[in-house]
mmCIF file of C-alpha atoms in Angstrom:
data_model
loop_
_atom_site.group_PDB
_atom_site.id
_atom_site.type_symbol
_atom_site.label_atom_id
_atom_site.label_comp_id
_atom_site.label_asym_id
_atom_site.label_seq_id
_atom_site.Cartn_x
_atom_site.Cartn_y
_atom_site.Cartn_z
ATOM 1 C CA UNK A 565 185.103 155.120 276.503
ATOM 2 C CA UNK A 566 184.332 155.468 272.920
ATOM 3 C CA UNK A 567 181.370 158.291 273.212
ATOM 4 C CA UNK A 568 182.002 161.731 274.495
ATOM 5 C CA UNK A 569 179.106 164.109 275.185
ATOM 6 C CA UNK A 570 180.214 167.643 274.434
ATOM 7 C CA UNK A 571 178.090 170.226 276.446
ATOM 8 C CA UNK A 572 178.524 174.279 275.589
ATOM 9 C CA UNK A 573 177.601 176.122 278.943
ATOM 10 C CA UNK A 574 177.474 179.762 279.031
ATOM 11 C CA UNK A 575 176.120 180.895 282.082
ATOM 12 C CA UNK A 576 174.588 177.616 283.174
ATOM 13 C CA UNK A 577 172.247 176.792 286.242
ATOM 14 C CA UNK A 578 171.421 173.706 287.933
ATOM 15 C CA UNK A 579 170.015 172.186 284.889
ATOM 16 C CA UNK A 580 173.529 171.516 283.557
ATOM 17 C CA UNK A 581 174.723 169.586 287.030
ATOM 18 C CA UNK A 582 171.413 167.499 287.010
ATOM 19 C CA UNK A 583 172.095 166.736 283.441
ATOM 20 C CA UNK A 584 175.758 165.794 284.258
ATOM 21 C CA UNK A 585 174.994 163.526 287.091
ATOM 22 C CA UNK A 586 172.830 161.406 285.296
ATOM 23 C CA UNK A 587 174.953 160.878 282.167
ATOM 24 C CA UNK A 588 177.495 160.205 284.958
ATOM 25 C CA UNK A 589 175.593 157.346 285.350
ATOM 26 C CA UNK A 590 175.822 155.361 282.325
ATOM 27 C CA UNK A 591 178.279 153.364 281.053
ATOM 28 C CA UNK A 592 180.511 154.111 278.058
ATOM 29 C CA UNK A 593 180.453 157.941 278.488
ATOM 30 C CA UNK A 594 182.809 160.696 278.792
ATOM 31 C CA UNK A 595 181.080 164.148 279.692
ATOM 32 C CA UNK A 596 183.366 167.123 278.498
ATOM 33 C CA UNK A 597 182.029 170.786 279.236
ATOM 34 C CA UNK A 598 183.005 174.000 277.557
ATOM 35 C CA UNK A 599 182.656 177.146 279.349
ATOM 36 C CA UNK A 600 181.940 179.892 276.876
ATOM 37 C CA UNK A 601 183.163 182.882 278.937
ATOM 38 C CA UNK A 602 180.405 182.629 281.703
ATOM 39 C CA UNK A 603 182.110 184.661 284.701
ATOM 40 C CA UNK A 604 183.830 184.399 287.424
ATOM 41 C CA UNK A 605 180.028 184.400 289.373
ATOM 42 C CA UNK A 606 179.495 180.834 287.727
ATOM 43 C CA UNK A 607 182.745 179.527 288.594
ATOM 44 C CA UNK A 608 180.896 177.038 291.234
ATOM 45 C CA UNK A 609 178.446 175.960 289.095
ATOM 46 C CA UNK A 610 181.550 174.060 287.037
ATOM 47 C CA UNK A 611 183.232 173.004 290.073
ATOM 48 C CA UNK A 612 180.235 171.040 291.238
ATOM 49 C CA UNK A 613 181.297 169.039 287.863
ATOM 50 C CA UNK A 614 184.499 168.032 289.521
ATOM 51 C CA UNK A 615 184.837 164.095 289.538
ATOM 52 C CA UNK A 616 181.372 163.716 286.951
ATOM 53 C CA UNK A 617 183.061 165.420 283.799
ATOM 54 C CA UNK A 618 186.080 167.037 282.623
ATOM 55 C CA UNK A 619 185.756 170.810 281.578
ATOM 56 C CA UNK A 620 187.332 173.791 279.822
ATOM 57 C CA UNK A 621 187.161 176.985 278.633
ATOM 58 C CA UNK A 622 187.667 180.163 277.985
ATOM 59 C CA UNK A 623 187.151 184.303 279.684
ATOM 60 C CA UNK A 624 185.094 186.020 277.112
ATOM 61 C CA UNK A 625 182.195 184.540 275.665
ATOM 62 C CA UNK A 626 182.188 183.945 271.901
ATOM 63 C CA UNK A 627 178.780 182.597 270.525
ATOM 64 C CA UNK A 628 178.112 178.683 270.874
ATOM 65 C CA UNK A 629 179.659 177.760 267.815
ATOM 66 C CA UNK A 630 182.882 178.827 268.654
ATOM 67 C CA UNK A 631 182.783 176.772 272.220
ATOM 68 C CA UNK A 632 181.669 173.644 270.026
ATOM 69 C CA UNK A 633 185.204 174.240 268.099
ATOM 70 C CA UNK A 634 186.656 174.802 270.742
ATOM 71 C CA UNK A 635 185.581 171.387 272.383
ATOM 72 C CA UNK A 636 186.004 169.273 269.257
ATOM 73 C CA UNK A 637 189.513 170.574 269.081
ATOM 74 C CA UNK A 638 190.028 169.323 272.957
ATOM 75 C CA UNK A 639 188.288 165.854 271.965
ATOM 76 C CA UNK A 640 191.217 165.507 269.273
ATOM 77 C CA UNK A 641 194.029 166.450 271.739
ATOM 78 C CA UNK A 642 192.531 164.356 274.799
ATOM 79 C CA UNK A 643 190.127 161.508 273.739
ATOM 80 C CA UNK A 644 192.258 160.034 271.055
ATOM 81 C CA UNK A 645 190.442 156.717 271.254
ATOM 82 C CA UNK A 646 186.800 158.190 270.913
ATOM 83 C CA UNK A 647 184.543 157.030 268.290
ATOM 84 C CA UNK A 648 181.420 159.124 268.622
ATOM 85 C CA UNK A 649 180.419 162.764 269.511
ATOM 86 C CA UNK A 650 177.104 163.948 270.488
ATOM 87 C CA UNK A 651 176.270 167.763 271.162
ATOM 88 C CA UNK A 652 174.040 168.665 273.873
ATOM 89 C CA UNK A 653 172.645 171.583 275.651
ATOM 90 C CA UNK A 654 173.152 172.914 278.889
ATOM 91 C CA UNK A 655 169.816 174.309 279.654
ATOM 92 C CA UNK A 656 167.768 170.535 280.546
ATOM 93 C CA UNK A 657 166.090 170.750 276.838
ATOM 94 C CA UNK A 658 167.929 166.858 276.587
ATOM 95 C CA UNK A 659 167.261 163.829 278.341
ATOM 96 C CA UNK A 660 169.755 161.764 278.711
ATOM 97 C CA UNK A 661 167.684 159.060 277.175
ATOM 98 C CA UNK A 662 167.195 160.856 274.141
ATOM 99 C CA UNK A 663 171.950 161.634 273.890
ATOM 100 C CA UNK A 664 171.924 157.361 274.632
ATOM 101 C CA UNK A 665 169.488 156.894 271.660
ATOM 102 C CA UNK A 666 171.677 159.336 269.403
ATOM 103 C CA UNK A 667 174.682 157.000 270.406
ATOM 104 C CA UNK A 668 172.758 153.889 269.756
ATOM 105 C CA UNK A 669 172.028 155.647 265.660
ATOM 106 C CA UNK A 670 175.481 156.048 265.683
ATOM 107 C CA UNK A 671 176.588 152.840 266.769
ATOM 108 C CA UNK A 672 174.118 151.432 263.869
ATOM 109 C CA UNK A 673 176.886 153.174 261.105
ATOM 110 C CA UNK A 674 175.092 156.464 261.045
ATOM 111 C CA UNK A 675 177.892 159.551 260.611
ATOM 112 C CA UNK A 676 175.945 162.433 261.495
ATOM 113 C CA UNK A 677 172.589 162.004 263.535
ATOM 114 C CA UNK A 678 169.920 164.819 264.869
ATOM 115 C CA UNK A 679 167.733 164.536 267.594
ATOM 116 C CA UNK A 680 164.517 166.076 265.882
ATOM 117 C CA UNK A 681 161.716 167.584 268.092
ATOM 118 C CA UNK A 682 158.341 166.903 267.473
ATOM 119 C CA UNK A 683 157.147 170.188 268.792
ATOM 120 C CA UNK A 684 154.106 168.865 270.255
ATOM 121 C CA UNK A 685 152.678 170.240 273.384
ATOM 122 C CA UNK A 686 153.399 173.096 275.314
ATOM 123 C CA UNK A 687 156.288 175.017 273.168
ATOM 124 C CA UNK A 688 156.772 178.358 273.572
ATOM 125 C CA UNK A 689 155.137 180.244 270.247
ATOM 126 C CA UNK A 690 158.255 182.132 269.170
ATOM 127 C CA UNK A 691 160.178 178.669 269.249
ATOM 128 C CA UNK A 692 157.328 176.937 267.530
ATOM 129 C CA UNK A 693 156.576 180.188 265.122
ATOM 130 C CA UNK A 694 160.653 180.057 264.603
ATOM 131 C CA UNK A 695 161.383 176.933 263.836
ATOM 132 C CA UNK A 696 158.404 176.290 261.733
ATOM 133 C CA UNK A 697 159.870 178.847 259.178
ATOM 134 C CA UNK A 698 163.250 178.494 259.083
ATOM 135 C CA UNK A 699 162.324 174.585 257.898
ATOM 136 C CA UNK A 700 160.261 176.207 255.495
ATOM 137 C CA UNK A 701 163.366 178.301 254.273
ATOM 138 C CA UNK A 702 165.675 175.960 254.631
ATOM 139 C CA UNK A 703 164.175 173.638 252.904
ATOM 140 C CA UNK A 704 162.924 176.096 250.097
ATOM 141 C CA UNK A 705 166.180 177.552 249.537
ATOM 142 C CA UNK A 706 168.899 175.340 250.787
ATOM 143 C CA UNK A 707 166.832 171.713 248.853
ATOM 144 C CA UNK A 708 167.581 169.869 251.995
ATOM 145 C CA UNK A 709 164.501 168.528 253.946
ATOM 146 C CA UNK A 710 165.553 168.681 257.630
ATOM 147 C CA UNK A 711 162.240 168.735 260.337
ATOM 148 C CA UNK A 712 164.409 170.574 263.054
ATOM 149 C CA UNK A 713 167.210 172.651 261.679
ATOM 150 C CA UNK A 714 167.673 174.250 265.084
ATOM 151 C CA UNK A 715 168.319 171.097 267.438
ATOM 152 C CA UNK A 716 171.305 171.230 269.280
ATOM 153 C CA UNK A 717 171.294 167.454 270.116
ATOM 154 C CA UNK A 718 173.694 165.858 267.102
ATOM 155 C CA UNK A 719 176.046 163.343 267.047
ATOM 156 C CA UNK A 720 179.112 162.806 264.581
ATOM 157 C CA UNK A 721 181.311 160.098 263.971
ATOM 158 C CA UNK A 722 184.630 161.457 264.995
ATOM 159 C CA UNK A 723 186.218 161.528 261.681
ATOM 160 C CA UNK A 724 183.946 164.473 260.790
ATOM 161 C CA UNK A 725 185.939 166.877 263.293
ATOM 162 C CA UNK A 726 187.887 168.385 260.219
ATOM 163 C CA UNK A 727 184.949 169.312 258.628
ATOM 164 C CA UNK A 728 183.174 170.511 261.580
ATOM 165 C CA UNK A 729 186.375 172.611 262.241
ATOM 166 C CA UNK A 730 186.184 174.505 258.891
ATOM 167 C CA UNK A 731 182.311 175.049 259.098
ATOM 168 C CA UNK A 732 182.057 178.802 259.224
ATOM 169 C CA UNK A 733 179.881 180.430 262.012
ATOM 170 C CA UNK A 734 180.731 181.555 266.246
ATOM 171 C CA UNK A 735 177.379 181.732 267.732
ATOM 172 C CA UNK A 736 173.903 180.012 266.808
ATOM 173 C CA UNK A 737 174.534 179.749 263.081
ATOM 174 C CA UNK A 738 176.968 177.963 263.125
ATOM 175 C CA UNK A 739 174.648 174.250 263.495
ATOM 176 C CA UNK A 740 172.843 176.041 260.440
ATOM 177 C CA UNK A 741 176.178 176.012 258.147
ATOM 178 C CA UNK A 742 176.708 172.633 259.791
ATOM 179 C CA UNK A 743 173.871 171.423 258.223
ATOM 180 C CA UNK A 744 173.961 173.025 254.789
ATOM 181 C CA UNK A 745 177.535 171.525 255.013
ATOM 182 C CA UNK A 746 177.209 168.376 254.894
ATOM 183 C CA UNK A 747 174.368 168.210 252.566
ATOM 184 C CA UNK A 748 176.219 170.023 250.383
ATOM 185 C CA UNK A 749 179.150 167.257 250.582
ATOM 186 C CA UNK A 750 176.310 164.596 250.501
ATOM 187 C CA UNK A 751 176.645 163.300 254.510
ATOM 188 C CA UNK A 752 173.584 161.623 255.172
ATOM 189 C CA UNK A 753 171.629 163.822 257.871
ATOM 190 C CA UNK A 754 169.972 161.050 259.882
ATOM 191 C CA UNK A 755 167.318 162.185 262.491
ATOM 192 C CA UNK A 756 166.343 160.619 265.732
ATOM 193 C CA UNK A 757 162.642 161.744 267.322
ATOM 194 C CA UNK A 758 163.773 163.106 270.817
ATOM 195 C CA UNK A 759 161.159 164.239 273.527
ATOM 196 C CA UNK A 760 160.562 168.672 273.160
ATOM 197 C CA UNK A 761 161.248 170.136 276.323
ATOM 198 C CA UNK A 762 161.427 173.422 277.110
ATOM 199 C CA UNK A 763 162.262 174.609 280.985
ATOM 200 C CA UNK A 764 160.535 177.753 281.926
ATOM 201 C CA UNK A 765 158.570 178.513 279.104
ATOM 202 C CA UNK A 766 162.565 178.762 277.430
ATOM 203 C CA UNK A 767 163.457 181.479 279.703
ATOM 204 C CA UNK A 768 167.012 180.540 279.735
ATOM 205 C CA UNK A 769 167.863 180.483 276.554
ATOM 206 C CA UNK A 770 171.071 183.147 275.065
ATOM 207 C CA UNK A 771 169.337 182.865 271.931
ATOM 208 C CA UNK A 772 168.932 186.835 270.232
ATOM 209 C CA UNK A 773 165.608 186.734 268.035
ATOM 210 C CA UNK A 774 167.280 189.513 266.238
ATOM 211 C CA UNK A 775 170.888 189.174 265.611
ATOM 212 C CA UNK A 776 170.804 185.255 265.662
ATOM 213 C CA UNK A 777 167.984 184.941 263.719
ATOM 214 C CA UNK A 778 169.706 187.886 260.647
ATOM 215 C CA UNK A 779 172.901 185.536 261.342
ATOM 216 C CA UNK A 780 170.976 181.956 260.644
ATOM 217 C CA UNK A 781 168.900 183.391 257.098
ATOM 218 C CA UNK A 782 172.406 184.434 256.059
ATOM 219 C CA UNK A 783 173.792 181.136 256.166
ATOM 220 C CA UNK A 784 171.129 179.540 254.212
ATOM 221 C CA UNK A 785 171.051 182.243 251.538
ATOM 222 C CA UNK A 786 174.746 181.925 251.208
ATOM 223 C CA UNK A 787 174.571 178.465 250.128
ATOM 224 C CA UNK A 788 171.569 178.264 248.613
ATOM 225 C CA UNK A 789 171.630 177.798 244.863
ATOM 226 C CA UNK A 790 168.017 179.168 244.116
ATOM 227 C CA UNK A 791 169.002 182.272 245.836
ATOM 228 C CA UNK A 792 172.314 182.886 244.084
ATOM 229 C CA UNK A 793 170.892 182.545 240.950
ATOM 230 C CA UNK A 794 168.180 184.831 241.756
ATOM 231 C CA UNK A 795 170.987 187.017 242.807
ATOM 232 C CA UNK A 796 173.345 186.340 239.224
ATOM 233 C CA UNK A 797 170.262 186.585 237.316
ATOM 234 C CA UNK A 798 169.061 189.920 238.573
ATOM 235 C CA UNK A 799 172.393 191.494 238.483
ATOM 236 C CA UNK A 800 172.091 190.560 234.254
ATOM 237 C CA UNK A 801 168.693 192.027 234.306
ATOM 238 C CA UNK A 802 170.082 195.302 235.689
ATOM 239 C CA UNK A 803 172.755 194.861 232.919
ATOM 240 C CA UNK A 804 170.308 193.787 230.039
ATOM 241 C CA UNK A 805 168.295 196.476 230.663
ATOM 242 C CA UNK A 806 170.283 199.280 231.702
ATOM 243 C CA UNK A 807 171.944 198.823 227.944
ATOM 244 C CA UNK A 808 168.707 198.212 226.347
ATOM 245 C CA UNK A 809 167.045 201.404 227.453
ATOM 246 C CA UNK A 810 169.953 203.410 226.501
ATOM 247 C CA UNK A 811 170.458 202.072 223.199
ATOM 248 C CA UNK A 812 166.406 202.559 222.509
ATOM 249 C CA UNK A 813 167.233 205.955 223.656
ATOM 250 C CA UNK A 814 170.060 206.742 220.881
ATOM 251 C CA UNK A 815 167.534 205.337 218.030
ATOM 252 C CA UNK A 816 169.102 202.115 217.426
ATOM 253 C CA UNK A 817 166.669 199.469 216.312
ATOM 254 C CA UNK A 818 164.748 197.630 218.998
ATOM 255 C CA UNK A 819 166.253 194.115 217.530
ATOM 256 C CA UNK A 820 169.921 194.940 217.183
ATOM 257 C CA UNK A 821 169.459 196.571 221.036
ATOM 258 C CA UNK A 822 168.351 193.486 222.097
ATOM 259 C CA UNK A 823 171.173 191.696 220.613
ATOM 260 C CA UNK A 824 173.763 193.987 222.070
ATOM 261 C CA UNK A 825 172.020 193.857 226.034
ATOM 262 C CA UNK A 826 172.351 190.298 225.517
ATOM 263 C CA UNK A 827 175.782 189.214 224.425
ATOM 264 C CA UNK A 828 177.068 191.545 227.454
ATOM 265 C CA UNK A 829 174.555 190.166 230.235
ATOM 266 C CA UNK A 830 175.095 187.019 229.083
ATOM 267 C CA UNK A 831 178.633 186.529 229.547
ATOM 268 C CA UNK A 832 178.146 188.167 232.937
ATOM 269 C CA UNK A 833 175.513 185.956 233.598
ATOM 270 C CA UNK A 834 177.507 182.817 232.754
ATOM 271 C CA UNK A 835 180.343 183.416 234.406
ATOM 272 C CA UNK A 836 178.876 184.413 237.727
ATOM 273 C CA UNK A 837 176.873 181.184 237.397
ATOM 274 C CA UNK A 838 179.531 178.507 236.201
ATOM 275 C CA UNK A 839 181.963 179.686 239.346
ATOM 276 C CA UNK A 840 179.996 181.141 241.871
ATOM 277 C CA UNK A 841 176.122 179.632 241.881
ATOM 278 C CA UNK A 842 176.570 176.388 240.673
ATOM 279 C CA UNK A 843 180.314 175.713 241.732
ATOM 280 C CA UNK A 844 180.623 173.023 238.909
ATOM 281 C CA UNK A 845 183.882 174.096 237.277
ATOM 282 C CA UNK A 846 182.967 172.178 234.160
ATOM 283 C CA UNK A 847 185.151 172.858 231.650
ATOM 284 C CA UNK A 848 184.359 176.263 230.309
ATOM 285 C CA UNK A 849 184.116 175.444 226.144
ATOM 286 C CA UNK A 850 181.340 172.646 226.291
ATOM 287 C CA UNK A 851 179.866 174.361 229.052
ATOM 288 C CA UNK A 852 179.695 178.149 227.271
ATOM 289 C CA UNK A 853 178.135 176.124 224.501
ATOM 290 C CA UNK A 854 175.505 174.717 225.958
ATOM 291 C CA UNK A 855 174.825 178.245 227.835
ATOM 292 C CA UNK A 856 174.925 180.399 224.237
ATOM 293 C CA UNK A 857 172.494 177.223 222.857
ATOM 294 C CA UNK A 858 170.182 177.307 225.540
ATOM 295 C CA UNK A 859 170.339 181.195 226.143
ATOM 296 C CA UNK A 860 169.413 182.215 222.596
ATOM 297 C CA UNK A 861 166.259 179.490 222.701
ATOM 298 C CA UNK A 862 165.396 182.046 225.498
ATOM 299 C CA UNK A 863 166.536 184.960 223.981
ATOM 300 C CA UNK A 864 163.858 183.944 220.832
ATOM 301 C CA UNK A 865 160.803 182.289 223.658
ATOM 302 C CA UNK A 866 161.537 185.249 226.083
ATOM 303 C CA UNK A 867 162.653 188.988 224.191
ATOM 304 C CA UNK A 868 162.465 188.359 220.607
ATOM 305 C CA UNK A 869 158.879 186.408 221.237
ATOM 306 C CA UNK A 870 156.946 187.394 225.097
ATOM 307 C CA UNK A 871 158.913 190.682 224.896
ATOM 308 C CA UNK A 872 158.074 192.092 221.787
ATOM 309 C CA UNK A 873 154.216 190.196 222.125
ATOM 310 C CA UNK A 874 153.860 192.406 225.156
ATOM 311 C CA UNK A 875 155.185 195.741 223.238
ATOM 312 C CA UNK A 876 154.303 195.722 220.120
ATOM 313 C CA UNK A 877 151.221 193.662 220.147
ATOM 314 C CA UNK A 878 149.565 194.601 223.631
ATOM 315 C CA UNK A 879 151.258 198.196 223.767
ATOM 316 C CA UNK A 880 153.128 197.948 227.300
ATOM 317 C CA UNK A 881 155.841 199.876 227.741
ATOM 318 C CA UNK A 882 159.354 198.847 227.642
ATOM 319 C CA UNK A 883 160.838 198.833 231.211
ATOM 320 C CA UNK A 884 156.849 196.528 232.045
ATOM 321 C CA UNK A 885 157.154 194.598 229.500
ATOM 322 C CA UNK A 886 160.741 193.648 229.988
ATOM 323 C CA UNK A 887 159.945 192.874 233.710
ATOM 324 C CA UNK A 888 157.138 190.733 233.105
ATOM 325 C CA UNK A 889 159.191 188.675 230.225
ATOM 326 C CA UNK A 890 162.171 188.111 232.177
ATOM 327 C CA UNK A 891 159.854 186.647 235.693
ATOM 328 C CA UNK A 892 158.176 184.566 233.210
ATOM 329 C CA UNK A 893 161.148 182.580 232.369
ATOM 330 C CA UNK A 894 163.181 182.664 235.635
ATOM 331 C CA UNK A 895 161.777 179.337 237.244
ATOM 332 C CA UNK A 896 162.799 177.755 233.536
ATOM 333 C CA UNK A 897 165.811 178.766 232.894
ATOM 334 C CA UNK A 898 167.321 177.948 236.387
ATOM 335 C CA UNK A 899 166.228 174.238 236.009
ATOM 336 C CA UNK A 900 167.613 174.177 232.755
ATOM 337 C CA UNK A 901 170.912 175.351 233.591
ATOM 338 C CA UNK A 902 171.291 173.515 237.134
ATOM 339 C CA UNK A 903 169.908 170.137 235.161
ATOM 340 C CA UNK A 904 171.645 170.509 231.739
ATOM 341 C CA UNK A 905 174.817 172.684 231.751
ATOM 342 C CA UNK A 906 175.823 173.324 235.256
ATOM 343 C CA UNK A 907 175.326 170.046 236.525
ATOM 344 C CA UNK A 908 177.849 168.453 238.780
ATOM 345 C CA UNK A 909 179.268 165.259 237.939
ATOM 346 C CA UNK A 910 179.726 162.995 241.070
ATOM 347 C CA UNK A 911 183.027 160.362 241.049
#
């Protein structure tokens, strides 16, 4: 058996036996189910498995992406010889014609395959309405075009258990960080249309609009880029301008306060930025060059030029026309220093 279907059940119904009995079915399979702390008032829903699929588990239920750990780990200790794994639910949202066509991807040489919905038809709005903007988000903030970030149908060669194993993440966002994983570590995400089925209008589903959802937007503004910059960069702002407006305030010229806000912002700026934004852990000489060159091209385009334009010439005040100048130039200056300083060089 080189394929083993890994199902996560919490609380399941007869959806997860049907399911089960027809991947019993095919050839080439090995059907292991992890119960994630259902009850004892399930227990006969897993012994109806008996003899169709080996299962395991734990008392307390821990989120989904903890029983997926836990079942990769049991796919190391007891399926030695398995070359594929592919993730599905428990809830009938799979057919098993859709898991064989995820094997077949993988048996092509594909590492890490999704079975993408179409979401066409009768899908419940909030899973429609959902989905439809965490795409947009991901793929806005995270640079990684995927058309259904939320699909639990995947498969993975099995060498990718170690990384699966140190993706962050218990319950729902956990696939999430999966995803911005391995596009992160440049693992082709291959996707495989799948039919979009949803049993009573989705009734069944453990997903929490609320705490899931806060959970999921996390992960994707932890490792997005844009959004750590925006983060790095406004945290310099508050610096820049905290020091500029007191230094106005004790009289000292509106150039040399500039100056001053600057320097101190800057190194803030860059350091936040070479280690924590961009990751590239360039070396830090050439790379603080390049920085000081391009920063004081803005410095001159963006508070020695827009900045004083907008006091001096069109009378704004300070604190408005320091805003506007530094939103003008934030789009800019993030290109410039993922594309020119911070870039990482691949081996």
């Amino acid at each position: 058996m080189d394929t083993v279907i890994l199902i996560p059940a919490y609380k399941p119904d007869m959806a997860l036996i049907q399911l089960v009995e027809q991947l019993h079915k095919k050839d080439g399979l090995e059907i292991l189910v992890v119960d994630d702390g259902s009850g004892e008032e399930f227990a006969p829903v897993f012994a109806k498995l008996t003899g169709m699929a080996a299962f395991t588990g734990y008392e307390i239920n821990q989120g989904k992406g903890h029983a997926l750990k836990f079942g990769f780990k049991a796919i190391q200790e007891f399926y030695p010889n398995a070359k594929y794994i592919i993730t599905a639910d428990a809830d009938g949202q799979h057919k098993p014609d859709d898991i064989l066509a995820i094997r077949d991807h993988l048996m092509q040489g594909k590492r890490f395959v999704i079975g993408a919905r179409r979401f066409q038809g009768e899908v419940p709005f909030r899973s429609r309405f959902g989905n439809t903007i965490t795409q947009f988000v991901f793929r806005f903030l995270a640079q990684t075009n995927v058309s259904d970030t939320q699909t639990g149908l995947r498969g993975f060669a099995v060498d990718l258990i170690p990384d699966l194993l140190s993706i962050p993440g218990a319950r729902y966002e956990y696939e999430t960080y999966m995803l911005l994983h391995f596009s992160e570590q440049h693992v082709p995400i291959d996707e495989c249309p799948i039919a979009t089925i949803y049993e009573n209008n989705n009734q069944s589903s453990h997903f929490h609009p609320l705490r899931d959802s806060f959970k999921i937007y996390k992960a994707i503004f932890s490792f997005s880029k844009p959004a750590k910059f925006l983060v790095s960069s406004f945290l310099a702002f508050l610096v820049d301008t905290i020091l500029l407006m007191l230094m106005l305030s004790l009289d000292v010229s509106k150039a040399i306060s500039i100056g001053v806000a600057w320097v101190v912002s800057s190194l803030l700026n860059f350091t936040v930025n070479q280690f924590l934004v961009f990751r590239a852990h360039n070396r830090i000489i050439p790379a603080l060059g390049k920085y000081y060159l391009l920063a004081i091209i803005i410095l001159c385009l963006k508070n020695y030029g827009l900045f004083m334009l907008l006091t001096d010439a069109l009378c704004l005040p300070a604190l408005p026309g320091k805003l506007l100048a530094e939103i003008s130039f934030f789009i800019l200056n993030y290109i410039a220093q993922k594309k020119l300083i911070f870039r990482i060089k691949r081996s």
